[in-house]
PDB file of C-alpha atoms in Angstrom:
ATOM      1  CA  MET A 894     255.547  35.796 136.837  1.00 53.00           C
ATOM      2  CA  ASN A 895     256.751  39.569 137.894  1.00 56.00           C
ATOM      3  CA  GLN A 896     254.712  42.576 138.234  1.00 57.00           C
ATOM      4  CA  GLY A 897     255.901  43.870 134.665  1.00 57.00           C
ATOM      5  CA  VAL A 898     254.849  40.411 132.912  1.00 54.00           C
ATOM      6  CA  LEU A 899     251.732  40.427 134.420  1.00 54.00           C
ATOM      7  CA  SER A 900     250.997  44.346 133.621  1.00 58.00           C
ATOM      8  CA  ASN A 901     251.725  43.359 129.588  1.00 58.00           C
ATOM      9  CA  LEU A 902     249.384  40.486 129.368  1.00 59.00           C
ATOM     10  CA  MET A 903     246.711  41.335 126.598  1.00 59.00           C
ATOM     11  CA  VAL A 904     243.071  40.163 127.418  1.00 63.00           C
ATOM     12  CA  LEU A 905     239.900  40.739 125.686  1.00 65.00           C
ATOM     13  CA  LEU A 906     238.195  43.478 126.715  1.00 72.00           C
ATOM     14  CA  PRO A 907     234.528  44.081 125.446  1.00 74.00           C
ATOM     15  CA  SER A 908     232.250  47.328 125.387  1.00 78.00           C
ATOM     16  CA  ILE A 909     231.420  48.332 129.214  1.00 82.00           C
ATOM     17  CA  SER A 910     227.522  47.120 128.030  1.00 80.00           C
ATOM     18  CA  GLU A 911     228.357  43.915 127.263  1.00 81.00           C
ATOM     19  CA  GLN A 912     230.796  43.512 130.733  1.00 80.00           C
ATOM     20  CA  THR A 913     227.329  44.505 132.081  1.00 84.00           C
ATOM     21  CA  ALA A 914     225.386  41.667 130.399  1.00 87.00           C
ATOM     22  CA  ILE A 915     228.121  39.327 131.096  1.00 84.00           C
ATOM     23  CA  ALA A 916     229.023  39.825 134.809  1.00 88.00           C
ATOM     24  CA  ASN A 917     224.791  39.614 135.154  1.00 89.00           C
ATOM     25  CA  TYR A 918     224.634  36.286 133.084  1.00 89.00           C
ATOM     26  CA  LEU A 919     227.569  34.748 135.193  1.00 91.00           C
ATOM     27  CA  ASP A 920     226.035  35.964 138.773  1.00 91.00           C
ATOM     28  CA  GLU A 921     222.482  34.440 137.820  1.00 92.00           C
ATOM     29  CA  LYS A 922     224.355  31.190 136.303  1.00 92.00           C
ATOM     30  CA  THR A 923     227.144  30.335 139.106  1.00 94.00           C
ATOM     31  CA  ALA A 924     224.310  31.298 141.672  1.00 96.00           C
ATOM     32  CA  LEU A 925     222.066  28.333 140.849  1.00 96.00           C
ATOM     33  CA  ILE A 926     225.745  26.300 140.257  1.00 96.00           C
ATOM     34  CA  ASP A 927     226.596  27.439 144.087  1.00 96.00           C
ATOM     35  CA  LYS A 928     223.318  26.883 145.563  1.00 97.00           C
ATOM     36  CA  LYS A 929     223.229  22.727 144.089  1.00 97.00           C
ATOM     37  CA  ILE A 930     227.078  22.569 145.524  1.00 97.00           C
ATOM     38  CA  ASN A 931     225.614  23.963 149.122  1.00 97.00           C
ATOM     39  CA  LEU A 932     222.781  21.885 149.197  1.00 98.00           C
ATOM     40  CA  LEU A 933     224.958  18.758 147.989  1.00 97.00           C
ATOM     41  CA  THR A 934     227.469  19.624 150.628  1.00 97.00           C
ATOM     42  CA  GLN A 935     224.783  19.984 153.181  1.00 97.00           C
ATOM     43  CA  LYS A 936     223.666  16.144 152.225  1.00 97.00           C
ATOM     44  CA  ALA A 937     226.974  14.766 152.365  1.00 96.00           C
ATOM     45  CA  ASP A 938     227.435  16.156 155.939  1.00 95.00           C
ATOM     46  CA  LYS A 939     223.946  14.482 156.865  1.00 97.00           C
ATOM     47  CA  TYR A 940     225.079  11.150 155.949  1.00 96.00           C
ATOM     48  CA  LYS A 941     228.977  11.876 157.577  1.00 94.00           C
ATOM     49  CA  GLU A 942     226.874  12.897 161.050  1.00 94.00           C
ATOM     50  CA  LEU A 943     224.252   9.739 160.639  1.00 96.00           C
ATOM     51  CA  LYS A 944     227.453   7.282 160.098  1.00 95.00           C
ATOM     52  CA  GLN A 945     229.072   9.097 163.433  1.00 94.00           C
ATOM     53  CA  ALA A 946     225.770   8.611 165.279  1.00 95.00           C
ATOM     54  CA  LEU A 947     225.538   5.029 164.248  1.00 97.00           C
ATOM     55  CA  ILE A 948     228.793   3.658 165.416  1.00 96.00           C
ATOM     56  CA  ASN A 949     228.539   5.609 168.333  1.00 95.00           C
ATOM     57  CA  GLU A 950     224.836   3.892 169.265  1.00 95.00           C
ATOM     58  CA  THR A 951     226.430   0.743 168.141  1.00 97.00           C
ATOM     59  CA  VAL A 952     229.735   0.193 170.378  1.00 96.00           C
ATOM     60  CA  THR A 953     227.997   2.001 173.234  1.00 94.00           C
ATOM     61  CA  ARG A 954     224.567  -0.026 173.314  1.00 94.00           C
ATOM     62  CA  GLY A 955     224.974  -3.013 170.340  1.00 96.00           C
ATOM     63  CA  LEU A 956     222.253  -4.290 167.980  1.00 96.00           C
ATOM     64  CA  ASN A 957     219.816  -5.610 170.807  1.00 94.00           C
ATOM     65  CA  LYS A 958     217.226  -2.717 171.908  1.00 91.00           C
ATOM     66  CA  ASN A 959     215.773  -4.958 174.567  1.00 94.00           C
ATOM     67  CA  VAL A 960     218.979  -5.705 176.213  1.00 94.00           C
ATOM     68  CA  LYS A 961     219.033  -4.789 179.762  1.00 96.00           C
ATOM     69  CA  LEU A 962     221.553  -1.792 180.575  1.00 95.00           C
ATOM     70  CA  LYS A 963     223.469  -1.243 183.765  1.00 95.00           C
ATOM     71  CA  ASP A 964     225.168   2.116 184.500  1.00 94.00           C
ATOM     72  CA  SER A 965     229.082   1.931 183.550  1.00 92.00           C
ATOM     73  CA  GLY A 966     229.890   3.963 186.078  1.00 91.00           C
ATOM     74  CA  VAL A 967     231.610   6.294 183.476  1.00 89.00           C
ATOM     75  CA  GLU A 968     229.706   9.810 183.029  1.00 87.00           C
ATOM     76  CA  TRP A 969     230.232  10.383 179.399  1.00 86.00           C
ATOM     77  CA  ILE A 970     229.560   6.333 178.509  1.00 90.00           C
ATOM     78  CA  GLY A 971     226.438   6.320 180.475  1.00 90.00           C
ATOM     79  CA  ASN A 972     224.425   3.142 180.388  1.00 93.00           C
ATOM     80  CA  ILE A 973     225.482   0.164 178.575  1.00 95.00           C
ATOM     81  CA  PRO A 974     224.540  -3.786 178.060  1.00 96.00           C
ATOM     82  CA  VAL A 975     224.735  -5.629 181.375  1.00 96.00           C
ATOM     83  CA  HIS A 976     226.643  -8.182 179.782  1.00 96.00           C
ATOM     84  CA  TRP A 977     229.630  -5.610 178.885  1.00 97.00           C
ATOM     85  CA  GLU A 978     232.542  -4.800 180.943  1.00 96.00           C
ATOM     86  CA  VAL A 979     234.172  -1.242 180.563  1.00 96.00           C
ATOM     87  CA  LYS A 980     237.650  -1.186 179.880  1.00 95.00           C
ATOM     88  CA  ARG A 981     240.632   1.203 179.752  1.00 94.00           C
ATOM     89  CA  LEU A 982     242.120   1.382 176.616  1.00 94.00           C
ATOM     90  CA  LYS A 983     245.501  -0.300 177.906  1.00 94.00           C
ATOM     91  CA  ASP A 984     243.468  -3.353 178.524  1.00 96.00           C
ATOM     92  CA  LEU A 985     242.487  -3.279 174.823  1.00 97.00           C
ATOM     93  CA  LEU A 986     245.937  -2.750 173.361  1.00 96.00           C
ATOM     94  CA  THR A 987     249.286  -5.577 172.764  1.00 95.00           C
ATOM     95  CA  SER A 988     251.087  -1.877 172.268  1.00 90.00           C
ATOM     96  CA  LEU A 989     250.424   2.130 171.867  1.00 91.00           C
ATOM     97  CA  GLU A 990     253.595   3.434 169.766  1.00 90.00           C
ATOM     98  CA  SER A 991     254.510   6.651 167.951  1.00 87.00           C
ATOM     99  CA  GLY A 992     256.611   6.753 164.337  1.00 83.00           C
ATOM    100  CA  SER A 993     260.085   7.625 163.678  1.00 75.00           C
ATOM    101  CA  ARG A 994     261.335  11.004 162.851  1.00 74.00           C
ATOM    102  CA  ASP A 995     262.972  10.942 159.522  1.00 64.00           C
ATOM    103  CA  LYS A 996     266.298  13.382 160.316  1.00 59.00           C
ATOM    104  CA  GLY A 997     267.841  12.935 157.240  1.00 53.00           C
ATOM    105  CA  GLY A 998     264.678  15.048 155.398  1.00 56.00           C
ATOM    106  CA  SER A 999     262.157  13.553 152.772  1.00 63.00           C
ATOM    107  CA  ILE A1000     263.383  11.757 149.875  1.00 72.00           C
ATOM    108  CA  ASP A1001     261.659  10.950 146.488  1.00 75.00           C
ATOM    109  CA  ASP A1002     261.209   7.456 147.081  1.00 79.00           C
ATOM    110  CA  GLY A1003     261.293   4.891 149.452  1.00 85.00           C
ATOM    111  CA  ILE A1004     259.127   3.323 152.200  1.00 88.00           C
ATOM    112  CA  VAL A1005     255.722   5.129 152.682  1.00 87.00           C
ATOM    113  CA  SER A1006     255.717   7.457 155.622  1.00 88.00           C
ATOM    114  CA  LEU A1007     251.955   8.096 156.756  1.00 88.00           C
ATOM    115  CA  SER A1008     251.195  11.383 158.176  1.00 86.00           C
ATOM    116  CA  ALA A1009     247.631  13.349 159.318  1.00 86.00           C
ATOM    117  CA  GLU A1010     247.503  14.753 155.870  1.00 87.00           C
ATOM    118  CA  HIS A1011     246.971  10.998 154.279  1.00 87.00           C
ATOM    119  CA  LEU A1012     243.757  10.756 156.588  1.00 88.00           C
ATOM    120  CA  ASN A1013     240.494  12.099 155.891  1.00 86.00           C
ATOM    121  CA  TRP A1014     238.268  12.920 159.085  1.00 86.00           C
ATOM    122  CA  ASP A1015     236.307   9.884 157.776  1.00 84.00           C
ATOM    123  CA  GLY A1016     238.447   7.479 158.683  1.00 85.00           C
ATOM    124  CA  ILE A1017     239.448   7.019 154.446  1.00 84.00           C
ATOM    125  CA  PHE A1018     242.824   7.566 153.519  1.00 85.00           C
ATOM    126  CA  ASN A1019     244.041  10.395 150.914  1.00 82.00           C
ATOM    127  CA  PHE A1020     247.332   9.481 149.085  1.00 82.00           C
ATOM    128  CA  GLU A1021     247.619  12.382 146.729  1.00 80.00           C
ATOM    129  CA  SER A1022     250.967  13.549 148.533  1.00 82.00           C
ATOM    130  CA  LEU A1023     252.996  10.660 149.595  1.00 84.00           C
ATOM    131  CA  LYS A1024     256.153  11.154 151.551  1.00 85.00           C
ATOM    132  CA  TYR A1025     258.842   8.520 152.007  1.00 87.00           C
ATOM    133  CA  ILE A1026     261.511   7.421 154.495  1.00 86.00           C
ATOM    134  CA  SER A1027     264.780   5.219 153.681  1.00 86.00           C
ATOM    135  CA  GLU A1028     264.688   1.532 153.499  1.00 87.00           C
ATOM    136  CA  ASP A1029     267.834   1.553 156.011  1.00 86.00           C
ATOM    137  CA  LEU A1030     265.535   3.953 158.712  1.00 86.00           C
ATOM    138  CA  TYR A1031     262.808   1.597 157.908  1.00 87.00           C
ATOM    139  CA  ASP A1032     264.950  -1.348 159.346  1.00 87.00           C
ATOM    140  CA  ARG A1033     266.211   0.276 162.294  1.00 85.00           C
ATOM    141  CA  MET A1034     262.441   1.288 163.191  1.00 85.00           C
ATOM    142  CA  SER A1035     261.691  -0.185 166.220  1.00 83.00           C
ATOM    143  CA  ASN A1036     258.292   1.251 166.538  1.00 86.00           C
ATOM    144  CA  GLY A1037     255.737   2.551 163.962  1.00 89.00           C
ATOM    145  CA  LYS A1038     256.141  -0.550 161.166  1.00 91.00           C
ATOM    146  CA  LEU A1039     252.546  -1.023 159.750  1.00 93.00           C
ATOM    147  CA  LYS A1040     250.576  -4.555 159.862  1.00 93.00           C
ATOM    148  CA  ILE A1041     247.282  -5.272 158.710  1.00 95.00           C
ATOM    149  CA  GLY A1042     244.703  -4.585 161.472  1.00 96.00           C
ATOM    150  CA  ASP A1043     246.489  -1.627 163.198  1.00 95.00           C
ATOM    151  CA  THR A1044     244.639   1.457 163.914  1.00 95.00           C
ATOM    152  CA  ILE A1045     246.812   4.686 163.441  1.00 93.00           C
ATOM    153  CA  LEU A1046     245.906   8.056 165.255  1.00 94.00           C
ATOM    154  CA  THR A1047     247.400  11.838 164.726  1.00 91.00           C
ATOM    155  CA  LYS A1048     248.675  12.920 168.108  1.00 90.00           C
ATOM    156  CA  ASP A1049     249.439  16.385 167.688  1.00 86.00           C
ATOM    157  CA  GLY A1050     248.420  19.595 166.095  1.00 82.00           C
ATOM    158  CA  ALA A1051     245.122  20.755 164.559  1.00 83.00           C
ATOM    159  CA  THR A1052     244.398  17.392 163.443  1.00 87.00           C
ATOM    160  CA  ILE A1053     244.520  15.723 166.597  1.00 89.00           C
ATOM    161  CA  GLY A1054     241.691  12.536 166.527  1.00 89.00           C
ATOM    162  CA  LYS A1055     242.094  11.830 162.871  1.00 91.00           C
ATOM    163  CA  CYS A1056     242.337   8.445 162.481  1.00 92.00           C
ATOM    164  CA  ALA A1057     241.939   5.093 160.215  1.00 93.00           C
ATOM    165  CA  TYR A1058     242.085   1.155 160.098  1.00 95.00           C
ATOM    166  CA  ILE A1059     244.820  -0.161 158.017  1.00 93.00           C
ATOM    167  CA  SER A1060     242.780  -3.092 156.278  1.00 92.00           C
ATOM    168  CA  LYS A1061     245.227  -3.697 153.878  1.00 88.00           C
ATOM    169  CA  LEU A1062     248.990  -2.698 152.992  1.00 85.00           C
ATOM    170  CA  PHE A1063     248.564  -0.114 150.158  1.00 85.00           C
ATOM    171  CA  PHE A1064     252.182  -0.653 149.374  1.00 85.00           C
ATOM    172  CA  ASP A1065     254.912  -3.588 150.163  1.00 84.00           C
ATOM    173  CA  LYS A1066     256.156  -1.781 153.245  1.00 89.00           C
ATOM    174  CA  MET A1067     254.254   1.372 155.101  1.00 89.00           C
ATOM    175  CA  ALA A1068     255.231   3.405 158.523  1.00 91.00           C
ATOM    176  CA  ILE A1069     253.924   6.025 160.327  1.00 90.00           C
ATOM    177  CA  ASN A1070     255.441   9.183 161.361  1.00 87.00           C
ATOM    178  CA  GLU A1071     256.449  10.531 164.951  1.00 87.00           C
ATOM    179  CA  HIS A1072     253.208  12.458 164.837  1.00 88.00           C
ATOM    180  CA  MET A1073     250.922   9.610 164.777  1.00 90.00           C
ATOM    181  CA  PHE A1074     250.128   6.605 167.141  1.00 92.00           C
ATOM    182  CA  LEU A1075     250.271   2.939 166.066  1.00 94.00           C
ATOM    183  CA  LEU A1076     247.311   1.068 168.366  1.00 95.00           C
ATOM    184  CA  ARG A1077     247.716  -2.967 168.207  1.00 96.00           C
ATOM    185  CA  SER A1078     244.388  -4.841 169.656  1.00 96.00           C
ATOM    186  CA  ASN A1079     245.303  -7.665 171.694  1.00 96.00           C
ATOM    187  CA  LYS A1080     243.495 -11.265 171.617  1.00 95.00           C
ATOM    188  CA  ASN A1081     240.956 -10.201 173.317  1.00 95.00           C
ATOM    189  CA  THR A1082     239.694  -7.038 170.967  1.00 97.00           C
ATOM    190  CA  MET A1083     238.572  -7.294 167.335  1.00 97.00           C
ATOM    191  CA  PRO A1084     241.198  -5.146 165.443  1.00 97.00           C
ATOM    192  CA  LYS A1085     238.345  -3.130 163.230  1.00 97.00           C
ATOM    193  CA  PHE A1086     236.199  -3.097 166.365  1.00 98.00           C
ATOM    194  CA  LEU A1087     239.063  -0.934 168.154  1.00 97.00           C
ATOM    195  CA  PHE A1088     238.859   1.397 165.276  1.00 97.00           C
ATOM    196  CA  TYR A1089     235.490   1.644 165.399  1.00 97.00           C
ATOM    197  CA  LEU A1090     235.981   2.612 169.063  1.00 97.00           C
ATOM    198  CA  ILE A1091     238.584   5.153 168.473  1.00 95.00           C
ATOM    199  CA  TYR A1092     236.541   6.806 165.527  1.00 95.00           C
ATOM    200  CA  SER A1093     233.429   6.780 167.724  1.00 95.00           C
ATOM    201  CA  LYS A1094     232.308  10.416 169.142  1.00 93.00           C
ATOM    202  CA  ILE A1095     232.645   8.863 172.830  1.00 92.00           C
ATOM    203  CA  GLY A1096     236.471   7.909 171.447  1.00 93.00           C
ATOM    204  CA  TYR A1097     236.826  11.534 169.773  1.00 92.00           C
ATOM    205  CA  ASN A1098     235.893  13.448 172.521  1.00 91.00           C
ATOM    206  CA  GLN A1099     237.827  11.608 174.971  1.00 91.00           C
ATOM    207  CA  ILE A1100     241.176  11.877 172.917  1.00 89.00           C
ATOM    208  CA  ARG A1101     240.187  15.711 172.814  1.00 86.00           C
ATOM    209  CA  VAL A1102     239.956  15.922 176.344  1.00 86.00           C
ATOM    210  CA  GLN A1103     243.512  14.406 176.629  1.00 84.00           C
ATOM    211  CA  MET A1104     244.974  17.116 174.817  1.00 76.00           C
ATOM    212  CA  LYS A1105     247.984  18.866 176.168  1.00 70.00           C
ATOM    213  CA  ILE A1106     247.394  22.570 175.872  1.00 64.00           C
ATOM    214  CA  THR A1107     250.777  23.787 174.316  1.00 62.00           C
ATOM    215  CA  ALA A1108     251.746  25.811 171.523  1.00 57.00           C
ATOM    216  CA  ILE A1109     251.611  22.744 169.552  1.00 69.00           C
ATOM    217  CA  PRO A1110     248.655  20.632 171.371  1.00 74.00           C
ATOM    218  CA  GLY A1111     249.428  17.020 171.523  1.00 79.00           C
ATOM    219  CA  LEU A1112     249.015  13.397 173.325  1.00 84.00           C
ATOM    220  CA  ASN A1113     251.299  11.456 175.086  1.00 80.00           C
ATOM    221  CA  SER A1114     251.192   7.627 175.702  1.00 80.00           C
ATOM    222  CA  ASN A1115     249.687   7.803 178.722  1.00 82.00           C
ATOM    223  CA  ILE A1116     246.127   7.966 177.284  1.00 85.00           C
ATOM    224  CA  ASN A1117     245.679   4.446 177.454  1.00 83.00           C
ATOM    225  CA  ILE A1118     245.211   4.425 180.614  1.00 86.00           C
ATOM    226  CA  SER A1119     243.117   7.794 181.035  1.00 88.00           C
ATOM    227  CA  ILE A1120     240.295   6.400 178.056  1.00 91.00           C
ATOM    228  CA  ASN A1121     237.610   4.174 178.794  1.00 94.00           C
ATOM    229  CA  PHE A1122     235.080   2.502 176.594  1.00 95.00           C
ATOM    230  CA  ALA A1123     232.539  -0.276 177.038  1.00 96.00           C
ATOM    231  CA  LEU A1124     233.584  -3.641 175.736  1.00 97.00           C
ATOM    232  CA  PRO A1125     231.272  -6.463 174.579  1.00 97.00           C
ATOM    233  CA  PRO A1126     232.359 -10.104 174.482  1.00 97.00           C
ATOM    234  CA  LEU A1127     234.278 -10.835 171.350  1.00 97.00           C
ATOM    235  CA  ILE A1128     232.014 -12.987 169.545  1.00 97.00           C
ATOM    236  CA  GLU A1129     229.435  -9.596 169.523  1.00 98.00           C
ATOM    237  CA  GLN A1130     232.264  -7.798 168.523  1.00 98.00           C
ATOM    238  CA  VAL A1131     232.738  -9.678 165.771  1.00 97.00           C
ATOM    239  CA  GLU A1132     228.389  -9.427 164.849  1.00 98.00           C
ATOM    240  CA  LEU A1133     228.855  -5.619 165.482  1.00 98.00           C
ATOM    241  CA  THR A1134     232.374  -5.048 163.321  1.00 98.00           C
ATOM    242  CA  SER A1135     230.361  -6.741 160.477  1.00 98.00           C
ATOM    243  CA  PHE A1136     227.367  -4.622 160.818  1.00 98.00           C
ATOM    244  CA  LEU A1137     229.030  -1.579 161.345  1.00 98.00           C
ATOM    245  CA  ASP A1138     231.137  -2.692 158.089  1.00 97.00           C
ATOM    246  CA  GLN A1139     228.245  -3.008 156.333  1.00 98.00           C
ATOM    247  CA  LYS A1140     226.625   0.270 156.949  1.00 97.00           C
ATOM    248  CA  THR A1141     229.500   2.301 156.970  1.00 96.00           C
ATOM    249  CA  THR A1142     230.685   1.154 153.589  1.00 95.00           C
ATOM    250  CA  GLN A1143     226.661   1.947 152.301  1.00 97.00           C
ATOM    251  CA  ILE A1144     227.163   5.936 153.689  1.00 96.00           C
ATOM    252  CA  ASP A1145     230.730   6.175 152.424  1.00 94.00           C
ATOM    253  CA  LYS A1146     229.496   5.157 148.741  1.00 96.00           C
ATOM    254  CA  ILE A1147     226.943   7.714 148.830  1.00 97.00           C
ATOM    255  CA  VAL A1148     228.921  10.333 150.294  1.00 95.00           C
ATOM    256  CA  GLU A1149     231.666   9.415 147.388  1.00 94.00           C
ATOM    257  CA  SER A1150     228.555   9.969 144.718  1.00 97.00           C
ATOM    258  CA  ILE A1151     227.704  13.201 146.701  1.00 97.00           C
ATOM    259  CA  ASN A1152     231.120  14.824 146.220  1.00 96.00           C
ATOM    260  CA  SER A1153     231.479  13.587 142.765  1.00 96.00           C
ATOM    261  CA  GLN A1154     228.534  15.328 141.905  1.00 98.00           C
ATOM    262  CA  ILE A1155     229.914  18.032 144.044  1.00 97.00           C
ATOM    263  CA  GLU A1156     233.887  18.296 141.794  1.00 97.00           C
ATOM    264  CA  LYS A1157     231.688  18.151 138.425  1.00 97.00           C
ATOM    265  CA  LEU A1158     229.615  21.035 139.445  1.00 97.00           C
ATOM    266  CA  LYS A1159     232.851  22.987 140.280  1.00 96.00           C
ATOM    267  CA  GLU A1160     234.413  22.032 137.092  1.00 96.00           C
ATOM    268  CA  LEU A1161     231.040  23.136 135.089  1.00 95.00           C
ATOM    269  CA  ARG A1162     231.313  26.763 136.982  1.00 95.00           C
ATOM    270  CA  LYS A1163     234.941  26.886 135.883  1.00 95.00           C
ATOM    271  CA  THR A1164     234.293  26.116 132.048  1.00 94.00           C
ATOM    272  CA  LEU A1165     231.633  28.306 132.304  1.00 93.00           C
ATOM    273  CA  ILE A1166     233.439  31.060 133.442  1.00 92.00           C
ATOM    274  CA  ASN A1167     236.124  30.762 131.331  1.00 90.00           C
ATOM    275  CA  ASP A1168     233.792  30.189 128.140  1.00 89.00           C
ATOM    276  CA  VAL A1169     231.763  33.316 128.492  1.00 88.00           C
ATOM    277  CA  VAL A1170     234.742  35.486 129.170  1.00 84.00           C
ATOM    278  CA  THR A1171     236.452  34.096 126.421  1.00 83.00           C
ATOM    279  CA  GLY A1172     233.657  34.870 124.035  1.00 80.00           C
ATOM    280  CA  LYS A1173     233.252  30.935 123.187  1.00 82.00           C
ATOM    281  CA  ILE A1174     229.248  31.178 125.001  1.00 84.00           C
ATOM    282  CA  LYS A1175     227.886  34.438 123.183  1.00 83.00           C
ATOM    283  CA  VAL A1176     225.525  36.660 125.843  1.00 79.00           C
ATOM    284  CA  ILE A1177     223.356  38.434 124.366  1.00 73.00           C
ATOM    285  CA  GLU A1178     223.105  42.171 125.585  1.00 64.00           C
ATOM    286  CA  ASP A1179     219.478  43.501 127.167  1.00 57.00           C
ATOM    287  CA  GLU A1180     217.751  45.662 125.175  1.00 52.00           C
ATOM    288  CA  PRO A1181     218.033  49.256 126.020  1.00 52.00           C
TER     289      PRO A1181
END
């Protein structure tokens, strides 16, 4: 829309006194809505912090509060259960690989290729704006083809550290682009437990430390020898993963409900403003 068209638009213009009454009314009503939105946002943030703290505590100390501890020998890990071992990320994986770049550019249909924008910081997928690569490129790819049980991690830009777990293939075939890592666990590491390690505060902080400070910050594949985790026996990994699945699912549902309330309030705010400025809701002017 050019300036000429915009300047010729017809608008409803009430008297100055009615404009003042409308502005005062909307200031009061929208302030109340904004206050509710702010309180709900703070509540959601608290639950997200609780989720992160729960995961971090579980993957570094386990569930037995009376277990004997030992010094892990790694400052940022601290004390760990005496029967756990400190392992490099490399020792937990069968592979760590980047996705492939589609030199042909984006296409309208094909194989779904995930990037940082498809991951939320809370480990949940966002499929609002999908991107695709050709079937031919996918067939030629040696790295970056997703399987159930994989963990994916963003590796460059402002979103370094976003990660998610592939619990199922949401589409027949899925891949990642060159801005992401695919981590695949070995037989001594439960796949979902690997995700919780990467997602934990311990994991995130170590990942951020490994960033190359350049014009576009990034990670390279040697992070797998630079990052350390406390690893329990496989049978305990199963127990801890089951516990975290249950607890984090409950928290995610609460946050989803809160976010739904926030969206409804935002829509209410828009509708209220529209109805008042178009006269659908009549605002009574204050008596002089």
